[in-house]
Coordinates of C-alpha atoms and ligand atoms in Angstrom, one line a residue:
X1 CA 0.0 0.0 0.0
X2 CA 1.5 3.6 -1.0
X3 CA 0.5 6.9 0.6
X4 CA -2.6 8.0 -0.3
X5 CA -3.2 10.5 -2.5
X6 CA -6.2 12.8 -2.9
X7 CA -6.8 12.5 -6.7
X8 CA -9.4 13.9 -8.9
X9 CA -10.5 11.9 -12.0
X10 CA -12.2 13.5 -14.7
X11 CA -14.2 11.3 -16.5
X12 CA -14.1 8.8 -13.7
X13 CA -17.6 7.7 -14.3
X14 CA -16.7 6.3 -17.5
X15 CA -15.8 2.8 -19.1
X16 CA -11.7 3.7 -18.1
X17 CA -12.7 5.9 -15.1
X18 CA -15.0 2.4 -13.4
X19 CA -11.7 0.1 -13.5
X20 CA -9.4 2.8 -12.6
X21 CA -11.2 4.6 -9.4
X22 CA -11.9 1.0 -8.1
X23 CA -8.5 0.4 -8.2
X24 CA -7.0 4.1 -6.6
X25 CA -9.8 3.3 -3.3
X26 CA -8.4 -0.5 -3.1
X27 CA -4.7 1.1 -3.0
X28 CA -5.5 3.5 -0.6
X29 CA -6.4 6.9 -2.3
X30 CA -9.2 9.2 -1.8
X31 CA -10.9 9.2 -5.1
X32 CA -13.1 12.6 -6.4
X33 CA -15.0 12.2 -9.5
X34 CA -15.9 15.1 -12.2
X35 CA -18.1 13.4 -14.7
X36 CA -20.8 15.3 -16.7
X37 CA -22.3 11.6 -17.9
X38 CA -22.6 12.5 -21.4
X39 CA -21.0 9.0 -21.7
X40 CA -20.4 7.9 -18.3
X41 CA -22.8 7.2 -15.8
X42 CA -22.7 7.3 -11.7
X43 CA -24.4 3.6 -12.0
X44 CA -20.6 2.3 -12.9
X45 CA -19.3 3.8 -9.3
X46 CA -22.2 2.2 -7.3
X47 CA -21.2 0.6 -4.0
X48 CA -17.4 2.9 -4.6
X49 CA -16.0 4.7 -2.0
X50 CA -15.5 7.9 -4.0
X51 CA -17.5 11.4 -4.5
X52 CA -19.4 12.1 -7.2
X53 CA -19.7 15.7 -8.3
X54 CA -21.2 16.2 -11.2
X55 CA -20.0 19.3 -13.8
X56 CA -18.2 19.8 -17.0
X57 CA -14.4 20.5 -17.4
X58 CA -14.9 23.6 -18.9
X59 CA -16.6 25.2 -16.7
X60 CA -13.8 26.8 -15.1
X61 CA -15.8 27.9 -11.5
X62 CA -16.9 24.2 -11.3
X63 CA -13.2 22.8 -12.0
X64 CA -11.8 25.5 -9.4
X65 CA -13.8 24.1 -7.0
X66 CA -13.3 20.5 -7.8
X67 CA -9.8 20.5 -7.4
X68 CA -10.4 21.8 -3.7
X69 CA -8.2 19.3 -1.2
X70 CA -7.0 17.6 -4.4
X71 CA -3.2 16.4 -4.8
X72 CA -3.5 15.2 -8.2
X73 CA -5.8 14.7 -11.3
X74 CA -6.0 12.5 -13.6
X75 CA -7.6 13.6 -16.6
X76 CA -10.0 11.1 -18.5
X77 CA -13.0 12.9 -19.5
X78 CA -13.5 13.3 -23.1
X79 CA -15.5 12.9 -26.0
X80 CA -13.8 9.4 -27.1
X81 CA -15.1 8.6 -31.1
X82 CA -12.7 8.5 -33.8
X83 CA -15.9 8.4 -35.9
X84 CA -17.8 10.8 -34.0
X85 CA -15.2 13.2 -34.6
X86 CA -14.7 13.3 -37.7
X87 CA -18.6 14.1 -38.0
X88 CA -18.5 16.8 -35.7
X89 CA -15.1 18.2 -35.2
X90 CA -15.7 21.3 -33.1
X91 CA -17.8 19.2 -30.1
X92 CA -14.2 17.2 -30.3
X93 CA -12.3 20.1 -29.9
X94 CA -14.4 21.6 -27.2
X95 CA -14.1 19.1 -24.8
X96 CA -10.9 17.6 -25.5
X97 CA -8.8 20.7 -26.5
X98 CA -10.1 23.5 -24.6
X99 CA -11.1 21.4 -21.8
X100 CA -7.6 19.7 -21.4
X101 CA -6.0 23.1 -21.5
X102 CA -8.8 24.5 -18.8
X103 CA -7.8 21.2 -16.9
X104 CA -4.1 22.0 -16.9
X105 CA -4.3 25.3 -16.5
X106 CA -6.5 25.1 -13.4
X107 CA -4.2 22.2 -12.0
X108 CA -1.3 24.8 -12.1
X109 CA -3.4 27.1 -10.5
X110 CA -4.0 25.1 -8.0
X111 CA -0.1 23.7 -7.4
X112 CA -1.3 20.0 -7.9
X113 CA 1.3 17.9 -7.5
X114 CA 0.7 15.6 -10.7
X115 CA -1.3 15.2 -13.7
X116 CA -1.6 12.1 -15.6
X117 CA -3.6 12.5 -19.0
X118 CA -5.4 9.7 -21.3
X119 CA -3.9 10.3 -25.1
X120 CA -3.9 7.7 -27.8
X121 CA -1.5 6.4 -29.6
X122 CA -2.8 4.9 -33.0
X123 CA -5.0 8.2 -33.1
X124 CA -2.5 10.0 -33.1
X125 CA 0.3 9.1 -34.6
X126 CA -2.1 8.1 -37.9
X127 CA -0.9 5.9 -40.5
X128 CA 3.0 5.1 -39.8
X129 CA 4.7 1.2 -40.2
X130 CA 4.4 -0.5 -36.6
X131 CA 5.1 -0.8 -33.8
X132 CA 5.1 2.5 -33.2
X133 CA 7.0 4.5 -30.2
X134 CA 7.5 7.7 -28.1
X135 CA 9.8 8.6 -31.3
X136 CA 7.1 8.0 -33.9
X137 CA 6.0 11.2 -35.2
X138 CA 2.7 12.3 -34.9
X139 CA 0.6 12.5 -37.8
X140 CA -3.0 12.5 -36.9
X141 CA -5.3 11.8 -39.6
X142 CA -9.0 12.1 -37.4
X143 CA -9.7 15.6 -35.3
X144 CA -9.8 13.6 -32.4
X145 CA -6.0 12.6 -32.8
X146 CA -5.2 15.9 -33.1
X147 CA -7.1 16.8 -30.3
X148 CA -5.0 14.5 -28.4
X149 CA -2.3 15.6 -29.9
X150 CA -2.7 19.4 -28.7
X151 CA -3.4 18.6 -25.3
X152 CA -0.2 16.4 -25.2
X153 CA 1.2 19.8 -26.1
X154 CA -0.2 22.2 -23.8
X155 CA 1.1 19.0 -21.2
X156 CA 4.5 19.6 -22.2
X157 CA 4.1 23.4 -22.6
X158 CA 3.0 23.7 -19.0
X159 CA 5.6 21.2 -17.6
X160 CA 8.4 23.6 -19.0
X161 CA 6.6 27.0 -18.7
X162 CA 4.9 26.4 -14.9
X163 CA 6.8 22.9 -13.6
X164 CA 3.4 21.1 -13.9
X165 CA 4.0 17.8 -13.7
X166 CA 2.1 15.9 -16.0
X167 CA 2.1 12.7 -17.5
X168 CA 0.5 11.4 -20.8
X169 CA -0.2 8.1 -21.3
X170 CA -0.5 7.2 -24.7
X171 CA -3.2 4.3 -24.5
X172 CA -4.0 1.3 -27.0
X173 CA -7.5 0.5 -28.1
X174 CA -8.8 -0.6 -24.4
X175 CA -11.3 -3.2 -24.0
X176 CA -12.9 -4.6 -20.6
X177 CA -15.9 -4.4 -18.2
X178 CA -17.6 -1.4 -18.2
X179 CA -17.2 -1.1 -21.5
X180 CA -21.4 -1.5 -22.1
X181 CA -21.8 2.4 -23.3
X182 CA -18.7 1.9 -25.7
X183 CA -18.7 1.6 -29.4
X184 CA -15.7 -0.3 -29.9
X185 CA -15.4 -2.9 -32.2
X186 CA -15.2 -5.6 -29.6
X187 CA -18.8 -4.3 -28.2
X188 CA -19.9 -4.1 -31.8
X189 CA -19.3 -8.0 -32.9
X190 CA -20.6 -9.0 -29.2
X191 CA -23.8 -7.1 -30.0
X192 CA -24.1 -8.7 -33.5
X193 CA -23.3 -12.4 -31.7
X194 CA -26.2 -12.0 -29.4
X195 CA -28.3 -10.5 -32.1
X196 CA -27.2 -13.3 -34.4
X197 CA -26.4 -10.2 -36.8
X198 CA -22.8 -11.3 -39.0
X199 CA -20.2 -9.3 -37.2
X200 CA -19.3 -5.9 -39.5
X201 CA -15.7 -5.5 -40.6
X202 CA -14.7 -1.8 -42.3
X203 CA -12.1 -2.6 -45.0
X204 CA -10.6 -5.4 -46.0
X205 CA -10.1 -7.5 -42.6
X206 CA -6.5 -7.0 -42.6
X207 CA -6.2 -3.5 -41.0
X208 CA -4.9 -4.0 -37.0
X209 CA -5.1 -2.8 -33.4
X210 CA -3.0 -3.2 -30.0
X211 CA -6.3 -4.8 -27.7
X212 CA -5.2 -4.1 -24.2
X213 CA -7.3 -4.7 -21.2
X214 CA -8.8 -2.3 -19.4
X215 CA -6.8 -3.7 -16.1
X216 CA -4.0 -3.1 -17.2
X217 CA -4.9 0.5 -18.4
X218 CA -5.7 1.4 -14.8
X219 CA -2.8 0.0 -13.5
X220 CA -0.6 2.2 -16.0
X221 CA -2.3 5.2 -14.9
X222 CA -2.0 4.5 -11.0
X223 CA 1.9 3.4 -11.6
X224 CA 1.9 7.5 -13.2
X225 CA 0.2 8.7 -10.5
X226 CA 2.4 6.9 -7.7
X227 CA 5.8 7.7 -9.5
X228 CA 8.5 10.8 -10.3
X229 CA 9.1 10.7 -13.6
X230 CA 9.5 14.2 -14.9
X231 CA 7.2 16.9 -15.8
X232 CA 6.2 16.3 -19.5
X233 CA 6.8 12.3 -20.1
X234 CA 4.7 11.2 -22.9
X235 CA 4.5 6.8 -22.6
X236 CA 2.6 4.3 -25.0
X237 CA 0.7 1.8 -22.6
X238 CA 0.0 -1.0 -25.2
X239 CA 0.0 -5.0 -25.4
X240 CA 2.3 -4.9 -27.9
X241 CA 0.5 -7.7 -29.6
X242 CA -0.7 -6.9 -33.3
X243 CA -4.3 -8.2 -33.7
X244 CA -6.2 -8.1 -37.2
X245 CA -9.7 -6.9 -37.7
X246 CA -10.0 -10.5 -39.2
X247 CA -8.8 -12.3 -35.7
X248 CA -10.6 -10.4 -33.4
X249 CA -13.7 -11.6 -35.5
X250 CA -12.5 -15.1 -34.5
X251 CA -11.6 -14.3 -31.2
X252 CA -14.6 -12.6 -30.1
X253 CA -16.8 -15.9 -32.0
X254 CA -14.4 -18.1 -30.0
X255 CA -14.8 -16.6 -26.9
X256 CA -19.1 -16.4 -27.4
X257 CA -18.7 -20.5 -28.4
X258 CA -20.2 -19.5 -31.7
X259 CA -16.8 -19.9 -34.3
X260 CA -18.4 -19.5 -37.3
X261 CA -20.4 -16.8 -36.7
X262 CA -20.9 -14.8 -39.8
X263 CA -18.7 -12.0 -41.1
X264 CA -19.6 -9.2 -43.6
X265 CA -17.3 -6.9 -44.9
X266 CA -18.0 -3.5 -45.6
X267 CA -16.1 -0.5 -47.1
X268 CA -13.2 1.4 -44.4
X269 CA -14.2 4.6 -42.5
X270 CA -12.3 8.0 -42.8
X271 CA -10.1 9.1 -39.9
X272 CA -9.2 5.1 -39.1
X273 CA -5.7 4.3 -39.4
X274 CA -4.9 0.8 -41.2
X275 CA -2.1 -1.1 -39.1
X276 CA -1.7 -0.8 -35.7
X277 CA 0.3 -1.8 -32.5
X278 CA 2.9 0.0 -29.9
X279 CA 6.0 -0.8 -28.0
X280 CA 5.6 -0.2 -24.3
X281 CA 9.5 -0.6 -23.6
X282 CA 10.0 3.1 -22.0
X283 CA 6.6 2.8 -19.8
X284 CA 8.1 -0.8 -18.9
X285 CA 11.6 1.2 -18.4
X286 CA 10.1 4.5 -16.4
X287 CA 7.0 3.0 -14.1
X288 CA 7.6 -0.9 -14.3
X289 CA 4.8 -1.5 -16.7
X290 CA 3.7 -4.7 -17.9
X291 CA 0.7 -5.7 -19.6
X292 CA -0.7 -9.0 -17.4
X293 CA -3.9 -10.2 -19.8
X294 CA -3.6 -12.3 -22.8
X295 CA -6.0 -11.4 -25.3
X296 CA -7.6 -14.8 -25.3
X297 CA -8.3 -14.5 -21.6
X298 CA -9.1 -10.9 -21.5
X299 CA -11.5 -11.5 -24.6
X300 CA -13.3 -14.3 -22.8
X301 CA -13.5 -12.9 -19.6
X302 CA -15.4 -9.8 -21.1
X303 CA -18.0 -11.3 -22.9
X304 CA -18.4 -13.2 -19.5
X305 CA -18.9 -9.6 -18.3
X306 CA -21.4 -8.7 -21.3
X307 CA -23.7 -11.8 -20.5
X308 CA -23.5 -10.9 -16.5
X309 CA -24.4 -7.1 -16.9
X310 CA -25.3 -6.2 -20.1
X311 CA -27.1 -9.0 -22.5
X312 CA -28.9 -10.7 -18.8
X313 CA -32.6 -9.5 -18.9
X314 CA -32.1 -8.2 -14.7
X315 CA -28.7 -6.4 -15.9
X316 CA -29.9 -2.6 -15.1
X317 CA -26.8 -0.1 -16.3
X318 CA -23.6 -1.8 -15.6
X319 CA -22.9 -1.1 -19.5
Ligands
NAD401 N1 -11.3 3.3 -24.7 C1 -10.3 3.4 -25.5 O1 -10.0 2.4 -26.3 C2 -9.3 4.5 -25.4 C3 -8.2 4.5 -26.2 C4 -7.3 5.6 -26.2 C5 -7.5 6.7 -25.3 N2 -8.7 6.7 -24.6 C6 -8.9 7.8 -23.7 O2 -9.2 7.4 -22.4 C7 -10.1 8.3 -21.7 C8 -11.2 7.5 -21.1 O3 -11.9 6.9 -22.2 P1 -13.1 5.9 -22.0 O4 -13.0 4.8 -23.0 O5 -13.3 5.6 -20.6 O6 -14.3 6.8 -22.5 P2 -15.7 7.1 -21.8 O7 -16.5 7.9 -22.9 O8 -16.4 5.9 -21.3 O9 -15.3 8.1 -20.6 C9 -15.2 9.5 -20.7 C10 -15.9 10.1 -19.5 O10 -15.7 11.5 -19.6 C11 -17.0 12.1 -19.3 N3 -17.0 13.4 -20.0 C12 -17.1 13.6 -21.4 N4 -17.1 14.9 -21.6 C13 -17.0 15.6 -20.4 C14 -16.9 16.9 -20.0 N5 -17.0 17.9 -20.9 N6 -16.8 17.2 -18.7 C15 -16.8 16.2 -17.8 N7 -16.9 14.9 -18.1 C16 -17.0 14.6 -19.4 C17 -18.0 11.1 -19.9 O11 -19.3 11.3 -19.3 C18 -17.4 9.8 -19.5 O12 -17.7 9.4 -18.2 C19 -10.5 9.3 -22.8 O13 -9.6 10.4 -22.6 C20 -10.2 8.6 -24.1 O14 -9.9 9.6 -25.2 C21 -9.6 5.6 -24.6

């Protein structure tokens, strides 16, 4: 058990935030949430030992007086959708630029001691040969990788300029419980499984993603939270394990003990990269980071999770 902190988590009431805050109570921290449950809901915290306050992190009053008491933040909340951003890129840059910057800016305000920020790393990095690393250059090819992007840079900008230090982790695609409100593509072929739909593939079947579990997402961001590495550190969290649209098809069948459940293939989206994993070598180097879920394992234990909470007739609004 470490000291414990008290940390506010933006966004804590999402599919991340569930995993993560369970995880700062059980290692001793005092855990503040700021969620305005556009995506989230409070239902994922029930029976937590944490305090909900409800606001959004642009409102600069509200943030003030969240971060009241606080030590550290860590810094979730945002609006999540490749897809959706490319629709509607200003919403995107609303809540993930300008409320990043009114995050940090309000954290150096208040002399927190730490931030630790959710970025991407296919996102934003965009189309570049894998595995990709804290030297790949960034070339975003959605809004929402460059919204990323820019608040990785206001990070940096306000380590050097104020002494904030903050912390981006660079995350995978992260799958898990909690993930019922999600519209990853894991959720999407366990939807079409129950609904004996075929499972939708965009493209050609051969474009890829680094799956990491959800677990192992939280337990990057507490290891950021808990350590010293210096103000501006920017760290892929990954699996490092390349995984094709095609095999997570058969995975996710495998897992539901339907393997030949149909597939239909249908033409790629804009603002998704094609081939995609990351090397987690300096987050493995800096904060002793390993990933600890095999795909297989991780895949069947969260459509075990879907059947408990989400697909069961009683299951309320775990999702
Ligand atoms: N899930 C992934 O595969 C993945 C991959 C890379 C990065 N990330 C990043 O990890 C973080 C958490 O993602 P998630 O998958 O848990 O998404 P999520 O949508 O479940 O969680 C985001 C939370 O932020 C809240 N929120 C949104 N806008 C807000 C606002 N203006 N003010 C206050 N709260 C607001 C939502 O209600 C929700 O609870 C995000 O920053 C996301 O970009 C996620």
């Amino acid at each position: 058990m470490t000291d414990g902190k008290r940390v506010l988590v933006t966004g804590g009431a999402g599919f991340v935030g569930a995993t993560l805050v369970r995880q700062l109570v059980g290692r001793g921290h005092a855990v503040r949430v700021l969620d305005n449950y556009t995506t989230g809901d409070p239902a994922h915290l029930a029976g937590v030992d944490t305090e909900l306050v409800e606001g959004d992190i642009r409102d600069v009053a509200g943030l003030d007086a969240a971060l009241a008491g606080i030590d550290a933040i860590i810094h979730l909340a945002a609006a999540g959708s490749v897809v959706k951003s490319v629709e509607d890129p200003v919403t995107n840059f609303e809540v993930n630029v300008l409320g990043t910057f009114r995050v940090l800016d309000a954290a150096r305000r208040a002399g927190v001691q730490r931030v630790v920020q959710a970025s991407t790393g296919g996102a934003l990095i965009g189309d570049a040969t894998p595995p990709v690393d804290e030297r790949s250059l960034p070339k975003p090819i959605s809004p929402y990788g460059a919204s990323k992007l820019a608040g990785e840079g206001y990070a940096h900008a306000f380590a050097k300029a104020y002494g904030l230090p903050t912390v981006a982790l660079r995350f995978a695609n992260v799958y898990g419980p909690w993930s019922g409100r999600k519209q990853g593509v894991i959720n999407q072929f366990f939807k079409a499984i129950r609904t004996g739909e075929p499972m939708v593939i965009f493209g050609d079947g051969t474009s890829s993603r680094d799956y990491t579990h959800v677990n192992d997402i939280a337990t990057a961001l507490r290891l950021a939270l808990e350590s010293d590495v210096p103000g501006g550190t920017v760290l892929h969290i990954a699996s490092g394990v390349e995984t094709t649209a095609r095999d997570l098809a058969r995975l996710c069948a495998e897992a539901a003990g339907v393997p030949d459940h149909p597939v239909e293939f249908r033409p790629s989206r804009p603002g998704e990269v094609g081939r995609n994993f990351a090397s987690y070598d300096l987050a493995s180097e800096v904060l002793g980071y390993a990933p600890t879920i095999a795909r297989e394992d991780g895949i069947a234990q969260t459509w075990q999770w879907f059947l408990d909470h989400v697909f069961s007739t009683s299951a309320a609004s775990a999702g």
